[in-house]
Coordinates of C-alpha atoms and ligand atoms in Angstrom, one line a residue:
X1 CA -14.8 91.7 26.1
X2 CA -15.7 95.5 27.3
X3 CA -14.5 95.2 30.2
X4 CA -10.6 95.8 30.1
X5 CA -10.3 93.6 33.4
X6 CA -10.8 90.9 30.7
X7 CA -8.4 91.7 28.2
X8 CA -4.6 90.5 28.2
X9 CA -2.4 91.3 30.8
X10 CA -0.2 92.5 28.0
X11 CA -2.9 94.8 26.7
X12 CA -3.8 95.8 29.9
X13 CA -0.4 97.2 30.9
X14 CA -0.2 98.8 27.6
X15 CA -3.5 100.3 27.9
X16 CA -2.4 101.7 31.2
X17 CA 1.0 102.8 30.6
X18 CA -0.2 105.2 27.0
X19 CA -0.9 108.2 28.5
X20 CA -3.1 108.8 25.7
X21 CA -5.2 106.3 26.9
X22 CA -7.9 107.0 29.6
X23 CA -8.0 103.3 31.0
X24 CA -5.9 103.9 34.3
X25 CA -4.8 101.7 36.9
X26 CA -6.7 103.1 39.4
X27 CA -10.1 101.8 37.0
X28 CA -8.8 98.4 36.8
X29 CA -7.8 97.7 40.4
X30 CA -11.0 99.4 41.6
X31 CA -12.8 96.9 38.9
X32 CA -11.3 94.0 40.4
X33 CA -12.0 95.4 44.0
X34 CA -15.6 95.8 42.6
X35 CA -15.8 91.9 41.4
X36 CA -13.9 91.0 44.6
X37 CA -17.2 92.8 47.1
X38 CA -19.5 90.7 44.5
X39 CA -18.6 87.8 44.4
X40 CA -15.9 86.7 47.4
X41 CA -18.8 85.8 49.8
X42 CA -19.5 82.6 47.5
X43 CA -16.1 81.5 46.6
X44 CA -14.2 82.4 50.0
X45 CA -10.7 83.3 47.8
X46 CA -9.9 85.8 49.4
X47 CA -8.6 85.9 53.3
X48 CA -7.8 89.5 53.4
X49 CA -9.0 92.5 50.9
X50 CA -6.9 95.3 51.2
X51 CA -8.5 98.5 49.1
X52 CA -6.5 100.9 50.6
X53 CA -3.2 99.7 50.1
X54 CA -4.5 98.7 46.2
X55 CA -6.3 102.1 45.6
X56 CA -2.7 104.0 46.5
X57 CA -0.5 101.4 44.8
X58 CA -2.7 101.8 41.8
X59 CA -2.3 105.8 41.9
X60 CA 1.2 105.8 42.0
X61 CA 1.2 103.7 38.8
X62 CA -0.5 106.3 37.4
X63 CA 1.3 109.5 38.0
X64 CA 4.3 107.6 37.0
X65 CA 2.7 107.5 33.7
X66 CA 1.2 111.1 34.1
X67 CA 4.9 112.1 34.8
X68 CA 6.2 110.4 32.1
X69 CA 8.2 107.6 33.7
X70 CA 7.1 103.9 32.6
X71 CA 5.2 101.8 35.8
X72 CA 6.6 98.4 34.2
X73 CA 5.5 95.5 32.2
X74 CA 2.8 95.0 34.4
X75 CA 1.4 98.5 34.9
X76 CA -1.7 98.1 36.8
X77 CA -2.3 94.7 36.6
X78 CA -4.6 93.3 39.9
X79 CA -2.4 90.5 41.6
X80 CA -3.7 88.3 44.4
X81 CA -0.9 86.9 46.4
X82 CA -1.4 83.9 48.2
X83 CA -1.3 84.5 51.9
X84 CA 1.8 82.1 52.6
X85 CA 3.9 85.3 51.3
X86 CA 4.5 88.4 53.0
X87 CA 3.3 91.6 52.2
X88 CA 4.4 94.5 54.5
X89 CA 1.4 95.9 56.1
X90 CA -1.2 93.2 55.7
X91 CA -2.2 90.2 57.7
X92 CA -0.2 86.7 57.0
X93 CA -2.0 83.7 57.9
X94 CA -0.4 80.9 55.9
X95 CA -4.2 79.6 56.5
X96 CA -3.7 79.1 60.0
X97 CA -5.3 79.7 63.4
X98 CA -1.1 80.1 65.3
X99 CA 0.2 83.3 63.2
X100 CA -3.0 85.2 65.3
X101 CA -2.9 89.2 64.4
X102 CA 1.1 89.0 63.4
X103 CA 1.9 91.4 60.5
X104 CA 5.3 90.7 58.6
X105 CA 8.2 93.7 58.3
X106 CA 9.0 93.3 55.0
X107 CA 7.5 92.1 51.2
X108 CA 8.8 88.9 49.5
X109 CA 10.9 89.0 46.9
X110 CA 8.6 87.8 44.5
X111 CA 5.9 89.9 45.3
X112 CA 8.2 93.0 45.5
X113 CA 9.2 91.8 41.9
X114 CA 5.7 92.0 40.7
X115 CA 5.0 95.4 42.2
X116 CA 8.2 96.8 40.7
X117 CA 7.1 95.5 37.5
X118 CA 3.7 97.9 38.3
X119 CA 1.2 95.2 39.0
X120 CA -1.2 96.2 42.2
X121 CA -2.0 93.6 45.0
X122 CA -5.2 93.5 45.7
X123 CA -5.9 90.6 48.8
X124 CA -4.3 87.4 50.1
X125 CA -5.9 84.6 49.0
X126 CA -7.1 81.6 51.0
X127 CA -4.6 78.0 51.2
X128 CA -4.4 74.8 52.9
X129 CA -3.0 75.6 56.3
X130 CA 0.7 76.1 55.5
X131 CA 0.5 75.0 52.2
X132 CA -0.4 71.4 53.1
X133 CA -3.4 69.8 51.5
X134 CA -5.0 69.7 48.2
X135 CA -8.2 71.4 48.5
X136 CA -8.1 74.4 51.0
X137 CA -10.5 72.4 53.3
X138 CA -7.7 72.5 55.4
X139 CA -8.0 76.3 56.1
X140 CA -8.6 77.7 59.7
X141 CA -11.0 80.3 57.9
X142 CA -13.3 77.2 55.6
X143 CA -12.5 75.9 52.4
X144 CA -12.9 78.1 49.1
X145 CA -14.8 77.0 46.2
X146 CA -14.6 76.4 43.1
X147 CA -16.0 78.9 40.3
X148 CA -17.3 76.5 38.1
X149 CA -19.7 74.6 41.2
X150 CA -19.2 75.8 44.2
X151 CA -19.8 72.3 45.8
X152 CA -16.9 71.2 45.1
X153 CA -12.7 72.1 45.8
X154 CA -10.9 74.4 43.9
X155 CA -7.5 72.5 44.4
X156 CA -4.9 73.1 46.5
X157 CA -3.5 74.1 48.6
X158 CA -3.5 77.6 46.2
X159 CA -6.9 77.3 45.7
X160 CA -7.9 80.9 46.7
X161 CA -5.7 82.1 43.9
X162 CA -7.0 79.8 41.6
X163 CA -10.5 80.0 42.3
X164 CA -10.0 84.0 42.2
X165 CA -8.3 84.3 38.7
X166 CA -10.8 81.4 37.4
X167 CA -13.6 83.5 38.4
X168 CA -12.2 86.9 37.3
X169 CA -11.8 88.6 40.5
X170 CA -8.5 89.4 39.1
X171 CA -6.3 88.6 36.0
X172 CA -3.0 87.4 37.7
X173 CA -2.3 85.3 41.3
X174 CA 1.2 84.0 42.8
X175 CA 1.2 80.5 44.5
X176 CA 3.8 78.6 46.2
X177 CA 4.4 74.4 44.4
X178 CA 5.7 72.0 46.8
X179 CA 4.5 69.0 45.5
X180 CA 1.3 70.3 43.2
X181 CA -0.4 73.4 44.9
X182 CA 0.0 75.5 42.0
X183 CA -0.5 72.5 38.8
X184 CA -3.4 71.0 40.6
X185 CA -5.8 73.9 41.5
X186 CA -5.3 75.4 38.2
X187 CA -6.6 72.7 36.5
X188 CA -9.3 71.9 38.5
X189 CA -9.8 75.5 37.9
X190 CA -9.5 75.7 34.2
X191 CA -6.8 78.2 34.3
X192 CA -2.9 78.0 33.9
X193 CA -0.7 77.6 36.4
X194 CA 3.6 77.3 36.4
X195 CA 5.9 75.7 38.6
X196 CA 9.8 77.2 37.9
X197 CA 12.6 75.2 38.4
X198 CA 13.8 75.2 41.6
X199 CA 16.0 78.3 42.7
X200 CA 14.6 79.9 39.6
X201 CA 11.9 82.4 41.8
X202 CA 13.3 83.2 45.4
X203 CA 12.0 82.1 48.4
X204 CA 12.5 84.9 50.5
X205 CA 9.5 86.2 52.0
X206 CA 7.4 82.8 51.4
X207 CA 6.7 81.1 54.6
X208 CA 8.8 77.7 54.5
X209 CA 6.8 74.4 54.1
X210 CA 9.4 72.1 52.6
X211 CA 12.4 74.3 51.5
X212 CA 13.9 71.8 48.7
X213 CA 10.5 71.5 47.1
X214 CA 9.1 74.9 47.8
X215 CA 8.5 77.4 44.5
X216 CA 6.9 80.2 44.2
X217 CA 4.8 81.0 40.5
X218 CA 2.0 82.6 38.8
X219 CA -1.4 81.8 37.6
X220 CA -3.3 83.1 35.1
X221 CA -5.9 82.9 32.2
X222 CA -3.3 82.3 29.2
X223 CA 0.2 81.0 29.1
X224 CA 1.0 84.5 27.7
X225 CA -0.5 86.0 31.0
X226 CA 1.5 83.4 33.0
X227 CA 4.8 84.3 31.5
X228 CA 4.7 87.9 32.0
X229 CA 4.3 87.4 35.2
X230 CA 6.5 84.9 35.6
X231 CA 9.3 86.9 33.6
X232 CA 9.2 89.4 36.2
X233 CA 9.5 87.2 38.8
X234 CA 12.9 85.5 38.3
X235 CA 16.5 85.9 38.7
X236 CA 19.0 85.2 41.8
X237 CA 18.4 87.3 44.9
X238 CA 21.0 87.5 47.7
X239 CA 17.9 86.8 50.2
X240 CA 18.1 83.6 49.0
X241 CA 20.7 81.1 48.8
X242 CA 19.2 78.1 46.6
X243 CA 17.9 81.1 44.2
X244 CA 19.8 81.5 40.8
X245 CA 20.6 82.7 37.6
X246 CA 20.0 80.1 34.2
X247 CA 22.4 79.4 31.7
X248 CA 19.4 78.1 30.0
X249 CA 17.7 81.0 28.2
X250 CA 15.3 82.1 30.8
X251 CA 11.1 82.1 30.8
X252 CA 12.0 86.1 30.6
X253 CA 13.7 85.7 26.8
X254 CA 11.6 86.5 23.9
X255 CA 9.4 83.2 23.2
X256 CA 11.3 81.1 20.3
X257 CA 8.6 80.9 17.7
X258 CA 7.8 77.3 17.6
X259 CA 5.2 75.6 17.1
X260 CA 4.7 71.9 17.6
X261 CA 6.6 70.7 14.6
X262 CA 9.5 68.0 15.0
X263 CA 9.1 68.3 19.1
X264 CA 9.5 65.1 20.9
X265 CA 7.0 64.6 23.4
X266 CA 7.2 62.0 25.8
X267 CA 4.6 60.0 26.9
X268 CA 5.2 58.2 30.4
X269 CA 3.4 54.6 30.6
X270 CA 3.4 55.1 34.5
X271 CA 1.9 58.6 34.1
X272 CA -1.2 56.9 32.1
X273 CA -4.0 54.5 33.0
X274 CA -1.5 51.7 31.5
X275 CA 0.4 50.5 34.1
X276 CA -2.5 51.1 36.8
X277 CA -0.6 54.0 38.6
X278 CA -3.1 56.5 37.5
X279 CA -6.6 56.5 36.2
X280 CA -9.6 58.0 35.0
X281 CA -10.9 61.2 33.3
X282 CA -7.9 63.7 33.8
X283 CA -5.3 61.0 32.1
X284 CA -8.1 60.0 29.5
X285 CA -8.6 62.7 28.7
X286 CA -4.6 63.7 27.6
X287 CA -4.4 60.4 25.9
X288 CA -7.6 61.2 23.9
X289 CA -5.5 64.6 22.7
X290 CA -2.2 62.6 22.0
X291 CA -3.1 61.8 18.4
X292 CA -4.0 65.8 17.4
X293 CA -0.8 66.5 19.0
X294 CA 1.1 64.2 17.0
X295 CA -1.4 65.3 13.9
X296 CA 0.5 68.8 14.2
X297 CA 3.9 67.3 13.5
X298 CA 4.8 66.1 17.2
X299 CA 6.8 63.3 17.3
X300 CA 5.7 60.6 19.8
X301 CA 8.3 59.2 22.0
X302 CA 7.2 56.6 24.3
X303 CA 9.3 56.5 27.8
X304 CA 9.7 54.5 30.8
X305 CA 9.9 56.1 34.0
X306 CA 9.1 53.6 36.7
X307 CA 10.8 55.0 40.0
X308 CA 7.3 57.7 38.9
X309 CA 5.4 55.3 41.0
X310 CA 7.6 56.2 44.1
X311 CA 7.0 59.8 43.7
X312 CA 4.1 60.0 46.2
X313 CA 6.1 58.0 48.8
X314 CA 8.8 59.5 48.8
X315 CA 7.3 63.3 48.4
X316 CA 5.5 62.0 52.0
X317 CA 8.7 61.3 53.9
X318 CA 10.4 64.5 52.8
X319 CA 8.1 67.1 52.9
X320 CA 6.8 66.1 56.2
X321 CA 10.6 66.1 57.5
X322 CA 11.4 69.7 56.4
X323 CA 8.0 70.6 57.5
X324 CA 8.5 69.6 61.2
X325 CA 11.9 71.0 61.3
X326 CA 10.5 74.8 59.6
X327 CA 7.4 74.8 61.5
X328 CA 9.8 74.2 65.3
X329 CA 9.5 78.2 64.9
X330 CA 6.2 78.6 65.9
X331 CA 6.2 77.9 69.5
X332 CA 4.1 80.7 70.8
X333 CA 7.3 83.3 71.4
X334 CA 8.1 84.9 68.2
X335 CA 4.6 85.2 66.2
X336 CA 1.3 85.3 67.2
X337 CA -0.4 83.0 69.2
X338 CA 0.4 82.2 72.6
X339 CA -1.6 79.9 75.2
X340 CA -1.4 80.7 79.0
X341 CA 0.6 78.6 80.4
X342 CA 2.7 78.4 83.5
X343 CA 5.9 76.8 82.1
X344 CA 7.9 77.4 79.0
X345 CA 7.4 74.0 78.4
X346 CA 3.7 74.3 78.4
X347 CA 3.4 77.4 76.9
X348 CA 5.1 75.6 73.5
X349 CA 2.9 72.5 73.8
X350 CA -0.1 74.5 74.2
X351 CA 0.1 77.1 71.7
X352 CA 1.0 74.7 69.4
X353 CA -2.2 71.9 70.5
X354 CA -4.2 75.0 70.0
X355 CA -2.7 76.6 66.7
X356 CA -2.4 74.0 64.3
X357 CA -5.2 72.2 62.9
X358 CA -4.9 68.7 62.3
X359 CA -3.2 68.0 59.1
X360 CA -0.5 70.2 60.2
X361 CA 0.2 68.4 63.4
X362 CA -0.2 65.1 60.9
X363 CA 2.7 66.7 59.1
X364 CA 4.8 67.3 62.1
X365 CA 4.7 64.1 63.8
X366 CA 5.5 61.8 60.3
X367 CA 8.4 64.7 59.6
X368 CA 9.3 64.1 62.9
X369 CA 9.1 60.1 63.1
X370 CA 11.2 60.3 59.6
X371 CA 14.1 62.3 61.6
X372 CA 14.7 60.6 64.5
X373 CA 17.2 58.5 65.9
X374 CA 17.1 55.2 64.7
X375 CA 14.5 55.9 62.1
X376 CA 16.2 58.4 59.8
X377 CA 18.5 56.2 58.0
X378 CA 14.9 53.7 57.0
X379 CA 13.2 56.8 56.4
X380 CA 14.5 60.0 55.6
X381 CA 17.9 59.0 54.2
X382 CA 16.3 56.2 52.0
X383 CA 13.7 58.9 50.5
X384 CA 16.7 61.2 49.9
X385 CA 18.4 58.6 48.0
X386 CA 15.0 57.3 45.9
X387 CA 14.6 61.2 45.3
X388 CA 18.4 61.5 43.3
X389 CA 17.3 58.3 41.3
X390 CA 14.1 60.0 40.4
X391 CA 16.1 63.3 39.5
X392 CA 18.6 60.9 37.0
X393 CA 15.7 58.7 35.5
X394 CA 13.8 62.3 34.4
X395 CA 17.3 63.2 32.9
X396 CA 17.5 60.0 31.0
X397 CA 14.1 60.9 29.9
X398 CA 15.4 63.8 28.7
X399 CA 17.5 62.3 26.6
X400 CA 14.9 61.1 24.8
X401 CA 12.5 63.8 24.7
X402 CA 11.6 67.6 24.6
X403 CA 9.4 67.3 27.3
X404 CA 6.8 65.4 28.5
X405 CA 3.1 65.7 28.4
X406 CA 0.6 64.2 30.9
X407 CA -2.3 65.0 32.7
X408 CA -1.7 67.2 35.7
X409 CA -4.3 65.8 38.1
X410 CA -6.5 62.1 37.6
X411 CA -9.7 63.7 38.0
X412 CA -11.1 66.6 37.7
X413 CA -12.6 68.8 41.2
X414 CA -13.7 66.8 43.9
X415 CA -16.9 67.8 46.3
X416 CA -16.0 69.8 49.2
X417 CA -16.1 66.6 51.9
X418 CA -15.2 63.8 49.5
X419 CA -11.9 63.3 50.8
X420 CA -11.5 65.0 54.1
X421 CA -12.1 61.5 55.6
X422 CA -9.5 59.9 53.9
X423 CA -5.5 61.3 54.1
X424 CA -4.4 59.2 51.7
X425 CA -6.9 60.0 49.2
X426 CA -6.4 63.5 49.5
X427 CA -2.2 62.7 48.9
X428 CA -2.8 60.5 46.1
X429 CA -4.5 63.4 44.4
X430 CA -0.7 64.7 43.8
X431 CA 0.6 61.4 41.6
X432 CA 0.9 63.1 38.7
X433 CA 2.6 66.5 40.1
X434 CA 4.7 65.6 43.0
X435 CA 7.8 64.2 40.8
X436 CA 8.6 67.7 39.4
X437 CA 9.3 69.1 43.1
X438 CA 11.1 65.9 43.8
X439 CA 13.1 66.6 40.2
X440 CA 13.1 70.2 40.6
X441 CA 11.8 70.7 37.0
X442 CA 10.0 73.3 35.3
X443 CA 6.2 72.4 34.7
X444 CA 2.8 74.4 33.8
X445 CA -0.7 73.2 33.8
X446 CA -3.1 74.3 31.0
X447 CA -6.4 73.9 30.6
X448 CA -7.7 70.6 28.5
X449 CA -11.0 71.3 28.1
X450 CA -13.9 70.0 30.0
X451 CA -15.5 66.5 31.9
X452 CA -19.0 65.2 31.2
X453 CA -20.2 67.1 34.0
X454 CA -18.6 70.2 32.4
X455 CA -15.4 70.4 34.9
X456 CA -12.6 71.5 34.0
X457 CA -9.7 69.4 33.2
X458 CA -5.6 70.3 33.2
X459 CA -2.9 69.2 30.8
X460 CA 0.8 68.8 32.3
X461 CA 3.8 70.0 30.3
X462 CA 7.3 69.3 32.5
X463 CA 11.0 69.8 30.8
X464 CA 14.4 69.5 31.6
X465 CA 15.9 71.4 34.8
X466 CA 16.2 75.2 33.5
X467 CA 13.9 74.8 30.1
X468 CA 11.8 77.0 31.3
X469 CA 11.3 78.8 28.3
X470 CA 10.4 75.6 26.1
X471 CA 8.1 74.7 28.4
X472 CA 6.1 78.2 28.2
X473 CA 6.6 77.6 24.3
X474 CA 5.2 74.0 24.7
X475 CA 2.1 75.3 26.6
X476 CA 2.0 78.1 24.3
X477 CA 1.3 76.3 20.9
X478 CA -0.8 73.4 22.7
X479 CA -2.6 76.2 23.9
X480 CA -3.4 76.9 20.3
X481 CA -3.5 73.6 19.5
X482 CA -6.1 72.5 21.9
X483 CA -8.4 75.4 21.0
X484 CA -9.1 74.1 17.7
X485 CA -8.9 70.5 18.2
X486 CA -11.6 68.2 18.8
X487 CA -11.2 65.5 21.8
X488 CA -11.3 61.7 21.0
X489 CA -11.9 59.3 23.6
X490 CA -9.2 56.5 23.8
X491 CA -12.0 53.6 22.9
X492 CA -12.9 56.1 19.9
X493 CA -9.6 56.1 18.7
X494 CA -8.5 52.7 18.8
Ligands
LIG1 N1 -0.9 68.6 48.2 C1 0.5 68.5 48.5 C2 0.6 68.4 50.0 O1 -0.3 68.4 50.7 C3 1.3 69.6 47.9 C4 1.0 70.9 48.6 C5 1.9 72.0 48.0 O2 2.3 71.9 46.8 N2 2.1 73.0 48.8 O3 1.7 68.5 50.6

């Protein structure tokens, strides 16, 4: 490990913030930028460099520490932010062809957050259009790929984050999680990747898919990485109503030094291969673990969770109903785009024919077919009601268990193509994540190790509404756990 791009965000920071020290930020964000011109071309992470902006961010982190004032926890650290947030001064695209040249007025909370805390963005990384989609094939601006083979997906929809922290273009990312996009790419990525409760990171500044479900988080290499980031992050923000403060000890707090001893992880049947919800090499894979974990002094506690199965349907009725309503404000007036046209009228329909590519309008006519008149009440109001039963079967689960441990996606990357044909396909690849949006629970995908084929595979940890902080502890000692542990095949075991 020479390079210091590679060492610990933590180290990183303190590397940069010793004025003793020569590593500076401006080295560090100029050896991202570096790896970025290398290697981008291939991988297609990034929508937007912006060296400029980076290269000055970078030396104001370092007169602060030349003048004696501290930069943050943080100090230095390359951040890609993907390019559903707003960064004052650079492009937003949300991945799609209707935003055109359009330039935000102001940072997101989040990202200012992260800047504050000293860390230097870099880019805007590449996403399904609007967040919607599982693989960034759904990009105006072509799909990224995936570090570890490049024919295949690197998740989604934060794929160009993932794909850009997997491949070391830079230590830390932000994503947005409505239903998966931050879980899923990270494991198909082999990195980590958090989902906060909901109203734990604010919204403000990220470009609204489905506003109930919608979180912003980080991803990185370790969980350590993660929560740094993450811990910076958090807390209420008057930009943003549903954002608040935690009774709960917070993913900031000091981590409780515990390690897998006398925790109760739950194992959900419908979350394995045994009740035929879910299959293949991503759950295998977590059950072949199971016996280690208990091996380190876990306590196996087996629950039942079957309105899991409804996740998916329900996810598809409400995210597509907040979608059509958020996305009405893109009608060719206020941002970007706008067709010729001769009518008001017109002028809407056209921009919007010509702006959206066609998941997006997908999204917009089911949202819009849930909502209406006479269709609602089957639709919409009957989601919204399977969605609260969800929320109280978790908490009964909770009852019974720390947290719960599952695979985060049922395979591992797909090839670029494989499910493009196929919607339903592409929406199933969310079974395992969805139900935490739906729940609004805290969850973080680590990596699991690796497929036959040498791709990489996630492990899910979600907990109770707040637990935040137990479930970075969670990660944190599997994350030990796992690295000394040998996998066993379910047939080996049994
Ligand atoms: N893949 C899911 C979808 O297409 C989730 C996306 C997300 O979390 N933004 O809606």
């Amino acid at each position: 490990m020479s390079d210091p791009l590679d060492l610990p965000v933590a180290e990183q920071a303190a590397r940069v913030r010793d004025a003793a020290d020569p590593l500076t930020a401006r080295a560090l964000v100029d050896a991202s930028l570096a790896r970025i011109a290398a290697h981008n071309e291939a991988l297609n992470a990034f929508l937007h460099v912006a060296p400029e902006r980076a290269r000055a961010a970078a030396d104001r982190v370092d007169a602060d520490v030349a003048a004696g004032r501290d930069p943050g926890p943080l100090a230095g650290v390359p951040l890609a932010v993907k390019d559903n947030l707003e960064v004052e001064g650079l492009p937003l695209t949300c991945g799609s062809r209707i935003l055109g040249t359009w330039k935000p007025l102001r940072t997101a909370t989040s990202v200012a957050r992260a800047e504050a805390a000293g860390a230097v963005v870099v880019g805007k990384t590449n996403l399904d259009e609007f967040a919607m989609g599982s693989s960034t094939e759904n990009s105006a601006f072509g799909p990224s790929r995936n570090p570890y083979d490049v024919e295949r997906v690197p998740g989604g929809s934060s794929g160009g984050s993932a794909a850009a922290v997997a491949a070391g273009l830079v230590p830390l990312a932000l994503g947005s999680d409505t239903g998966g996009s931050i879980r899923q790419p990270a494991a198909f990525c082999g990195i980590v990747g958090f989902k906060p409760t909901y109203g734990r990171v604010s919204r403000s500044g990220l470009v609204a898919f489905a506003s109930s479900l919608d979180q912003v988080g980080p991803f990185a290499r370790s969980v350590a990485d993660a929560r740094r980031l993450q811990a910076v992050l958090e807390g209420p923000d008057p930009l943003d109503a549903t954002s608040r403060a935690f009774v709960t000890p917070g993913s900031a707090a000091t981590p409780v030094p515990r390690g897998l001893e006398g925790l109760r992880i739950g194992r959900v049947a419908e979350m394995t291969t045994e009740r035929r919800v879910v299959g293949t090499e991503g759950v295998d894979r977590v059950e072949g673990l199971r016996a280690q974990l208990d091996a380190a002094g876990a306590t196996a506690v087996d629950v039942a969770l079957p309105a899991i199965a409804e996740a998916i349907a329900i996810y598809y009725v409400i995210a597509p109903a907040e979608a059509s309503s958020n996305l009405a404000r893109f009608d060719g007036v206020r941002y970007g785009h706008r067709a010729e046209a001769d009518s008001l009228e017109r002028l809407y329909a056209k921009t919007r024919a010509e702006g959206f590519g066609a998941e997006v309008k997908r999204r917009i006519l089911l949202g819009t077919f849930a909502l209406s008149a006479g269709y609602a009440d089957a639709f919409y109001k009957r989601a919204r009601g399977a969605q609260v039963a969800l929320g109280q079967a978790f908490a009964e689960a909770f009852e019974r268990c720390d947290v719960l441990v599952s695979a985060t996606t049922p395979t591992a990357a797909f090839r670029l193509g494989e499910k493009t044909g196929d919607p339903l396909a592409m929406y199933r690849s969310d079974v395992l994540t969805v139900a935490a949006n739906l729940a609004g629970l805290p969850a973080v995908s680590i990596p699991a190790g690796f497929n036959e084929q040498g791709l990489p595979l996630g492990l899910q940890v979600q907990g109770p509404v707040g637990a935040d902080a137990l479930v970075f502890d969670v990660a944190e000692a599997l994350e030990r756990q796992l690295a000394t542990c040998r996998y066993v095949a379910p047939e080996e075991a049994a």
